[in-house]
Tab-separated table of C-alpha atoms in Angstrom:
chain	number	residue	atom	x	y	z
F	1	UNK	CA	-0.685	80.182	111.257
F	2	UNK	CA	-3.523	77.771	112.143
F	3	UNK	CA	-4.307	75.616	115.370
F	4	UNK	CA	-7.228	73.636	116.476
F	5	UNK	CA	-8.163	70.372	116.165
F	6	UNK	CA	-7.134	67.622	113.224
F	7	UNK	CA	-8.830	67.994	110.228
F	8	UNK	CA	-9.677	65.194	107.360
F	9	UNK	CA	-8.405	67.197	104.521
F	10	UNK	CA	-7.524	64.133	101.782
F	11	UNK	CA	-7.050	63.755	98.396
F	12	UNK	CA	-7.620	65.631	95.758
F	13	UNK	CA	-10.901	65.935	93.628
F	14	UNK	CA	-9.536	66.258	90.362
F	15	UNK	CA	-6.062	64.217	90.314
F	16	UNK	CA	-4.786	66.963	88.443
F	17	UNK	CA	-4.973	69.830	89.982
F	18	UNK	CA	-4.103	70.026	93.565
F	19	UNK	CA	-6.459	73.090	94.755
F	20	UNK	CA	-9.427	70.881	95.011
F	21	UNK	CA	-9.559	68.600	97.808
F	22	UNK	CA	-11.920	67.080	99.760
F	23	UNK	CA	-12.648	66.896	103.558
F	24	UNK	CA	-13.930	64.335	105.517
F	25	UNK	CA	-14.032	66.210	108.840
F	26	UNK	CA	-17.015	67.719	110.715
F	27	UNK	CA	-19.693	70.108	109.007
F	28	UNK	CA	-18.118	73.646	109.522
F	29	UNK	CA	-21.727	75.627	110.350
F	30	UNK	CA	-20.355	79.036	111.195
F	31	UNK	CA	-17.253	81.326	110.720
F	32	UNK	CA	-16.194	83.542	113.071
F	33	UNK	CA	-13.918	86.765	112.003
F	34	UNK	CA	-12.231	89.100	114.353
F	35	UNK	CA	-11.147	91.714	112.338
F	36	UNK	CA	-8.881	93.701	115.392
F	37	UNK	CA	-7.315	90.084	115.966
F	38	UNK	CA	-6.867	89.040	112.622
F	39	UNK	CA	-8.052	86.134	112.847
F	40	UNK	CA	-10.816	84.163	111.415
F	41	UNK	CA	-12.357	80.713	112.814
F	42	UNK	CA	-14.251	77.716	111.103
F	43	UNK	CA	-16.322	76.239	113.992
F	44	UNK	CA	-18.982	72.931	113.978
F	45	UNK	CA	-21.009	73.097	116.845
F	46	UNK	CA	-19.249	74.731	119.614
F	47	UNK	CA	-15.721	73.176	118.126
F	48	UNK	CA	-13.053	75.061	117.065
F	49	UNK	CA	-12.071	73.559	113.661
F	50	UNK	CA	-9.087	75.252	112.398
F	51	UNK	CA	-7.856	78.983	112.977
F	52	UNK	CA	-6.489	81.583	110.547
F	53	UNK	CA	-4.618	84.831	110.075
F	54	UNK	CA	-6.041	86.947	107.722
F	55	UNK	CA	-5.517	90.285	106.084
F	56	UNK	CA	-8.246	92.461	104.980
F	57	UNK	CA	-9.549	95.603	103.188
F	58	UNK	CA	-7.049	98.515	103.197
F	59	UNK	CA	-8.861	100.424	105.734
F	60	UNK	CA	-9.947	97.670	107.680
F	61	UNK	CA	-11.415	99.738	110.672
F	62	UNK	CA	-15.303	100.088	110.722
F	63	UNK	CA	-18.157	98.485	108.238
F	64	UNK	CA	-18.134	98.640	104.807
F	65	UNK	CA	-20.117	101.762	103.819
F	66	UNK	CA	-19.922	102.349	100.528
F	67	UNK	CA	-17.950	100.656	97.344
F	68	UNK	CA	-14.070	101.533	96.932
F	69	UNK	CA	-13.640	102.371	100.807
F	70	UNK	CA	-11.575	99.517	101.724
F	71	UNK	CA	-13.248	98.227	104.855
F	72	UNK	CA	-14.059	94.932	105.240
F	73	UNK	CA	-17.864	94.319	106.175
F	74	UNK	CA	-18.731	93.927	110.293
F	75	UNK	CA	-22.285	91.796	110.840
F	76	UNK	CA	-23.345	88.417	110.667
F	77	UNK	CA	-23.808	87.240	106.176
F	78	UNK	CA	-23.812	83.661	104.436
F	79	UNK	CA	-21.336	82.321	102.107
F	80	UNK	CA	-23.139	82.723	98.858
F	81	UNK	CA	-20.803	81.462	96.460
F	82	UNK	CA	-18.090	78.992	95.429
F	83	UNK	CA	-15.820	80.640	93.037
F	84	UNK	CA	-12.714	78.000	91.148
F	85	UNK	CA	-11.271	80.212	88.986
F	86	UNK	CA	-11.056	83.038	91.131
F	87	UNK	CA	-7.754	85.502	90.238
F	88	UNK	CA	-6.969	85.066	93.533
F	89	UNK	CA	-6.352	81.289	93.727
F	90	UNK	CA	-10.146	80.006	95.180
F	91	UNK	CA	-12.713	81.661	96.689
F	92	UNK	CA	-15.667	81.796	99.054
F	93	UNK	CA	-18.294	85.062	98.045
F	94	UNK	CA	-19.672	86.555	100.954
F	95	UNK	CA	-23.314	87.908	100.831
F	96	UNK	CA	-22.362	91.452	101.526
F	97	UNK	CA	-24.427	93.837	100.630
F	98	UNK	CA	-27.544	92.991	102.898
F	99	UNK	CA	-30.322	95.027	102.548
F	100	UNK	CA	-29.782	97.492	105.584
F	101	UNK	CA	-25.645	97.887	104.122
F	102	UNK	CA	-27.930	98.632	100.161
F	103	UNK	CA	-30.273	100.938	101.781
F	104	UNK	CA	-27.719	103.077	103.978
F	105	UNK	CA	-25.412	103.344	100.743
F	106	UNK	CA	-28.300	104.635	98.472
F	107	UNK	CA	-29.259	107.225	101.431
F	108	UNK	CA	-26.447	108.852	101.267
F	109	UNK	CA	-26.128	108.662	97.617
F	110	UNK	CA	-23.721	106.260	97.063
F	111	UNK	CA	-23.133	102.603	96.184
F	112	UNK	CA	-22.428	100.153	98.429
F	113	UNK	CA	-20.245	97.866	96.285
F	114	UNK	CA	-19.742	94.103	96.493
F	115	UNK	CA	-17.761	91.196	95.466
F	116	UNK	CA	-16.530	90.539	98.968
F	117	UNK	CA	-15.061	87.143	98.624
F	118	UNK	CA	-12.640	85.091	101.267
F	119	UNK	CA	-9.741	84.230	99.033
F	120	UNK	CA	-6.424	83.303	98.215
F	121	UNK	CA	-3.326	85.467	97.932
F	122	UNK	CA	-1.472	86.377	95.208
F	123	UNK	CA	2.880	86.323	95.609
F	124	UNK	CA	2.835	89.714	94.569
F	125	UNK	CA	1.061	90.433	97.985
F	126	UNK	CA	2.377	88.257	100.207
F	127	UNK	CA	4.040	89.255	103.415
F	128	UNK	CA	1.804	92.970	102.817
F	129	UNK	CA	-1.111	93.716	105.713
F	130	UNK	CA	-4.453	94.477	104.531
F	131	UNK	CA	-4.060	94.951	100.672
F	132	UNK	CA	-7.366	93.687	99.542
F	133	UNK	CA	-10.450	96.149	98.807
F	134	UNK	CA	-12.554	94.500	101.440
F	135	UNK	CA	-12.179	90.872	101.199
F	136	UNK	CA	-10.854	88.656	103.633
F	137	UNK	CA	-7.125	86.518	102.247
F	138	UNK	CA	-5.295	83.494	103.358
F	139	UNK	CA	-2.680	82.045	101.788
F	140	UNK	CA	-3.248	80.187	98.379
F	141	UNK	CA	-2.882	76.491	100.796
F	142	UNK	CA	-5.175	77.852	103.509
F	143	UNK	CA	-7.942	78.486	100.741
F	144	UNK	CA	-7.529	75.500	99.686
F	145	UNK	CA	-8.503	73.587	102.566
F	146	UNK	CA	-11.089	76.556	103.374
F	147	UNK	CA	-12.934	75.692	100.070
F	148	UNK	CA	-12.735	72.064	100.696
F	149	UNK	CA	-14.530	72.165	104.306
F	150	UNK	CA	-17.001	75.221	103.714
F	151	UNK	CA	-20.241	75.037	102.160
F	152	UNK	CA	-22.430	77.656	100.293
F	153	UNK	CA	-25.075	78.760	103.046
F	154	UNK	CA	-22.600	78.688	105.618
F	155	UNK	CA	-22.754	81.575	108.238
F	156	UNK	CA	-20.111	84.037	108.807
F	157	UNK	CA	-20.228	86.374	111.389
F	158	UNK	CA	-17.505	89.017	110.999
F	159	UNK	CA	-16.860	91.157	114.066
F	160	UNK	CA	-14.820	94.552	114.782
């Protein structure tokens, strides 16, 4: 489900292939994720942008720790990456691990894994809660627009 305000979403990029559009709305600095709610938020300024539920990691309580535990990541990161021919439709890469999440990981011996993306969702999974190892999904259309209004350096802050 999304609300907020009208967005410019137009057109495609590449006339062939619907998945890459462009937008024509304001910049979207920051992205807000409430993990309890479900929800995450593309804001410019102080302006709520568009809204969306989400499913996350399998375990979705608490920080990511440590690779294969299923949590999502809590704290504030950048999206680092644009990735089209993600196996899950689009996606956005997330700049999980930081240093402190790399650090506490090796203390205790472990890895802290990676590959945290914002992505689509495949059919297989739709309609399932919090089936991915981490990441944050929308649906396949949702991504769509998400790829076309956020840029690589955005903020996301991703909260419990």
């Amino acid at each position: 489900m999304m609300t907020g305000v009208a967005v410019g979403l137009a057109g495609c990029a590449a006339p062939k292939d619907p998945k890459f559009k462009t937008y024509k709305g304001p910049k979207i600095d920051r992205i807000h994720v409430f993990k309890k709610e479900r929800m995450m938020q593309l804001l410019s300024g102080k302006t709520l942008i568009k809204s969306y539920d989400i499913e996350m990691g399998f375990a979705p309580e608490g920080h990511k720790q440590v690779e294969g535990d299923g949590r999502t990541p809590e704290g504030a990161y950048l999206i680092n990456r644009q990735n089209p021919n993600s196996r899950f439709h689009l996606s956005l890469g997330i700049s999980y691990p930081n240093r402190d999440d790399a650090a506490y990981a090796h203390s205790i011996g472990q890895k802290p894994g990676g590959e945290i993306f914002i992505h689509g969702t495949p059919k297989d999974y739709i309609g399932e809660t919090d089936w991915t190892w981490g990441c944050i999904a929308v649906t396949d259309a949702e991504m769509e627009d998400i790829y076309a209004m956020v840029d690589v350096g955005t903020v996301i802050y991703i909260l419990p």
